mmCIF file of C-alpha atoms in Angstrom:
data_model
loop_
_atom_site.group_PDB
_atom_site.id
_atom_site.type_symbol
_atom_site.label_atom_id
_atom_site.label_comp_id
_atom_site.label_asym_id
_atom_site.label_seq_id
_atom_site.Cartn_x
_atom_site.Cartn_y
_atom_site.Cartn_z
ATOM 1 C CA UNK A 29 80.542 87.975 130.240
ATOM 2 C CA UNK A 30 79.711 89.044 126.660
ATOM 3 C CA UNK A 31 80.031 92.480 127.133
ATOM 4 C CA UNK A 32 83.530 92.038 128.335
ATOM 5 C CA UNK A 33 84.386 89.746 125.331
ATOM 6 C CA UNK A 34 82.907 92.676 122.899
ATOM 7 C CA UNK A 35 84.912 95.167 124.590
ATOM 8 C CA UNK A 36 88.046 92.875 124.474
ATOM 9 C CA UNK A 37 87.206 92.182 119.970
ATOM 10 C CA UNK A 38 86.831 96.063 119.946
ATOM 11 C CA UNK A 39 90.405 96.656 121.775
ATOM 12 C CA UNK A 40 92.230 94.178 119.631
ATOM 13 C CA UNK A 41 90.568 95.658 116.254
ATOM 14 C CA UNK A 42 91.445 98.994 117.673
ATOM 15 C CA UNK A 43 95.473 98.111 117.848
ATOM 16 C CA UNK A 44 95.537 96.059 114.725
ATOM 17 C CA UNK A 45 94.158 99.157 112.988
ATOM 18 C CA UNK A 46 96.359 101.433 114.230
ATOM 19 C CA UNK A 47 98.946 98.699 114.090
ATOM 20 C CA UNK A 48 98.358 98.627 110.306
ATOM 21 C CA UNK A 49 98.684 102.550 109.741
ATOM 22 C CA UNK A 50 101.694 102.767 112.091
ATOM 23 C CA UNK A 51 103.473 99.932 109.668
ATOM 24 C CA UNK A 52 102.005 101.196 106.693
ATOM 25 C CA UNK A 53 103.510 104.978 107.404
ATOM 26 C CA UNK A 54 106.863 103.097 108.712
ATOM 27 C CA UNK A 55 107.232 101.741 104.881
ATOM 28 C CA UNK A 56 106.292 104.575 103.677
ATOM 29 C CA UNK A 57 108.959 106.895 105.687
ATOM 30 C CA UNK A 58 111.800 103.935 104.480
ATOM 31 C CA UNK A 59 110.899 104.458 100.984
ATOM 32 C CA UNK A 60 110.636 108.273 100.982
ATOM 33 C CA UNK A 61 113.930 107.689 102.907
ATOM 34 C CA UNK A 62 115.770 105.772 100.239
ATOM 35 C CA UNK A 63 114.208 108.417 97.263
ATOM 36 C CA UNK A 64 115.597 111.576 99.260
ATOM 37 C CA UNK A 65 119.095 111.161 97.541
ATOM 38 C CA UNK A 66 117.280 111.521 94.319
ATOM 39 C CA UNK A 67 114.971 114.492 95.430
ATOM 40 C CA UNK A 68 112.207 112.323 94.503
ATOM 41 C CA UNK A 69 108.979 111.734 96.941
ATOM 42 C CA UNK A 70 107.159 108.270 96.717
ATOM 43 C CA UNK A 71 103.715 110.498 94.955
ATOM 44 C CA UNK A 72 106.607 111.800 92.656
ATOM 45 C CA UNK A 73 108.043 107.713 91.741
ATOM 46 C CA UNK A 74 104.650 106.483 91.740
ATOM 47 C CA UNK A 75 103.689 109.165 89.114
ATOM 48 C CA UNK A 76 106.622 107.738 86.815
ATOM 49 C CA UNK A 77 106.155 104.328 87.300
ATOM 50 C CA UNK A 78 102.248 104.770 85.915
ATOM 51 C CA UNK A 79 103.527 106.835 83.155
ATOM 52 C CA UNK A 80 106.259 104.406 82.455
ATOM 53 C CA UNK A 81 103.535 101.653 82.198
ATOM 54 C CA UNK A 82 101.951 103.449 79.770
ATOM 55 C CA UNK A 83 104.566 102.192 77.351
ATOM 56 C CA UNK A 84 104.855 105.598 75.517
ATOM 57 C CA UNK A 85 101.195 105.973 74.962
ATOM 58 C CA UNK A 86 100.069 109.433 76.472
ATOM 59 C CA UNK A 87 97.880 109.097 79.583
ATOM 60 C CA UNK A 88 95.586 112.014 81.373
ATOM 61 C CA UNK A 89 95.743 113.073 84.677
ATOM 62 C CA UNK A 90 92.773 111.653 85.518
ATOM 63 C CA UNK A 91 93.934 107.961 84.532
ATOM 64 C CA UNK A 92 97.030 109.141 86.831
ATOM 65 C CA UNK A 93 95.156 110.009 89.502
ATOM 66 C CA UNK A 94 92.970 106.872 89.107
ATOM 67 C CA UNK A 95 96.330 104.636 89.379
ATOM 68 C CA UNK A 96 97.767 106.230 91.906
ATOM 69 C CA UNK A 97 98.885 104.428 94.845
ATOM 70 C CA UNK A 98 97.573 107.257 97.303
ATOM 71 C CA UNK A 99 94.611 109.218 95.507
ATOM 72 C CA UNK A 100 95.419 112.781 96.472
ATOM 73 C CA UNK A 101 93.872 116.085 94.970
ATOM 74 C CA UNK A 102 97.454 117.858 94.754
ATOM 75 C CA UNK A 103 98.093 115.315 91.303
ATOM 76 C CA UNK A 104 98.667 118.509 89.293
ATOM 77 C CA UNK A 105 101.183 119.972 91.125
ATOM 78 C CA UNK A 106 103.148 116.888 91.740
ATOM 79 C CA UNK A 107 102.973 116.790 88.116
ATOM 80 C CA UNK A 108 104.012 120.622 87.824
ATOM 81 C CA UNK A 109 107.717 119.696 89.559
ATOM 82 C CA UNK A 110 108.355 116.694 87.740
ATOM 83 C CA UNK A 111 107.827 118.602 84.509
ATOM 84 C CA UNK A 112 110.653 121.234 85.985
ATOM 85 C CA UNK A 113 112.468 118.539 86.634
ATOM 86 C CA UNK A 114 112.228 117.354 82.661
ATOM 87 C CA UNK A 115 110.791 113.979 83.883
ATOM 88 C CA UNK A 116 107.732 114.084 82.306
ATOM 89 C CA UNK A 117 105.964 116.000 78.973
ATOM 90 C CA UNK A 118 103.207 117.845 78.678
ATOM 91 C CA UNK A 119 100.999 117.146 75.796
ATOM 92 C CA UNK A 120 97.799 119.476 75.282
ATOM 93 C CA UNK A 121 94.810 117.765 72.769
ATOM 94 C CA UNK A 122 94.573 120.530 69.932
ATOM 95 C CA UNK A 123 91.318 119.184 69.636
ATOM 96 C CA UNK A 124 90.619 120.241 73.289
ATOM 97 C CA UNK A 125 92.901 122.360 74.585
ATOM 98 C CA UNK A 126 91.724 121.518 78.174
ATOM 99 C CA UNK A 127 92.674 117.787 77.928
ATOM 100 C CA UNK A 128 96.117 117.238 78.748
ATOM 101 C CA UNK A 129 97.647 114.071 78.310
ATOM 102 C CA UNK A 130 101.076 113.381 80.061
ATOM 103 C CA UNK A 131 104.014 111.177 78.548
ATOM 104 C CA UNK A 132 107.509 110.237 80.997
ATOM 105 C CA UNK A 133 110.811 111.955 78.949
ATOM 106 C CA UNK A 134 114.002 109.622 77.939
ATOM 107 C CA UNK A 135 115.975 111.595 81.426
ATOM 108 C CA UNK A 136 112.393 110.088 83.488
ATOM 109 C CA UNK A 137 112.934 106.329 82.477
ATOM 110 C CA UNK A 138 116.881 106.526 82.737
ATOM 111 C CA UNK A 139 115.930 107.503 86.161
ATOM 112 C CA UNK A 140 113.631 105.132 86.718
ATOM 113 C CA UNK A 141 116.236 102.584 86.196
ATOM 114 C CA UNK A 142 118.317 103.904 88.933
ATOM 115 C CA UNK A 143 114.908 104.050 91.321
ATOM 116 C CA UNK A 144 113.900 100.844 90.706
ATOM 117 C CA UNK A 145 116.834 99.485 92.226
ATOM 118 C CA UNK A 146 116.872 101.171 95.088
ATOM 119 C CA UNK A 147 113.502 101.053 95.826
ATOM 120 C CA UNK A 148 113.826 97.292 95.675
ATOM 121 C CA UNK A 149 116.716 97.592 98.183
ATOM 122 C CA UNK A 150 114.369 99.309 100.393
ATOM 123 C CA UNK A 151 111.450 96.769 100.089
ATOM 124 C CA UNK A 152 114.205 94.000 100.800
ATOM 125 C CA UNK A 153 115.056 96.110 103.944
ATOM 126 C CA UNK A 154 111.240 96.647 105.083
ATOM 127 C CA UNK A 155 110.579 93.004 104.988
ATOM 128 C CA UNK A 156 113.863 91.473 106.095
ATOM 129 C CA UNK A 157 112.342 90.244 109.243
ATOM 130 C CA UNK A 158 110.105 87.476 107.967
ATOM 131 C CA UNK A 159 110.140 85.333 105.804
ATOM 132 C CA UNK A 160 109.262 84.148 102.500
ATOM 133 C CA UNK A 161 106.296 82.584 103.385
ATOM 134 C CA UNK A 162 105.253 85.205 106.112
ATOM 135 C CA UNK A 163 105.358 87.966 103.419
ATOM 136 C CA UNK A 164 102.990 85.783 101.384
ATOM 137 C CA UNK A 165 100.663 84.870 104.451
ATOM 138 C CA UNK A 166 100.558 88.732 105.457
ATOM 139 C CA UNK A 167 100.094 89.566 101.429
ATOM 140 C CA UNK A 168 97.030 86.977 101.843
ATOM 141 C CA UNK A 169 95.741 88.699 105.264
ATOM 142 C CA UNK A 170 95.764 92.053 103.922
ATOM 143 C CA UNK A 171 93.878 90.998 100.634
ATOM 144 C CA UNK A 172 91.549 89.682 103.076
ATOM 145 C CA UNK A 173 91.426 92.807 105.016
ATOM 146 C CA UNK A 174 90.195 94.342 101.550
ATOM 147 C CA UNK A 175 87.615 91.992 100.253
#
């Protein structure tokens, strides 16, 4: 009888786990969904909403990296298109011309305004099927998940 109960805790942890990465790529897919418009990926809005809370002080790569939402290796070249896109600056240390500190352009935070509302529009859509005291109960259970 135990073994069958241990198989039966190791099924159910199985689906909530993929249950949890199914959900978490659904959100994901619903907010790269609502950027498209904007030619903007969710790495690419993350990267301006760290620089944006910055507050106009310069931050390196590696505190972007560090901040980022999903820790990738690719940080520089996500960085690369939204400095074609005249999002973000560019600032190289003349002190040490390796360090590069990044800084998010007037154009960046005029479209983060825009963004910001959408994205919230997108969260609102993500979670319209429970309510206010699910969200905060399944908040709770993930933060539990973590700990």
């Amino acid at each position: 009888m135990k073994v069958k109960q241990e198989d039966n805790i190791k099924v159910v942890n199985r689906a909530a786990v993929i249950d949890l990465i199914l959900t978490g790529n659904w959100v994901q897919d619903k907010l790269a969904e609502a950027l498209k418009p904007y030619s903007m990926s969710v790495a690419q809005f993350n990267v301006l909403r760290i620089l944006r809370g910055q507050k106009g002080k310069p931050a390196s790569l590696a505190c972007v990296n560090e901040k980022m939402i999903h820790k990738m290796s690719n940080t520089t070249r996500l960085i690369d298109k939204l400095l074609d896109k005249k999002l973000v600056e560019r600032i190289i240390c003349p002190e040490n011309r390796r360090k590069i500190e990044l800084t998010i352009t007037h154009q960046g935070l005029e479209l983060l305004k825009d963004l910001d509302k959408v994205i919230e529009e997108a969260e609102a859509r993500a979670m319209e099927n429970l309510d206010k005291e699910e969200i905060t109960r399944l908040k709770e259970l993930l933060e539990k998940i973590k700990d």
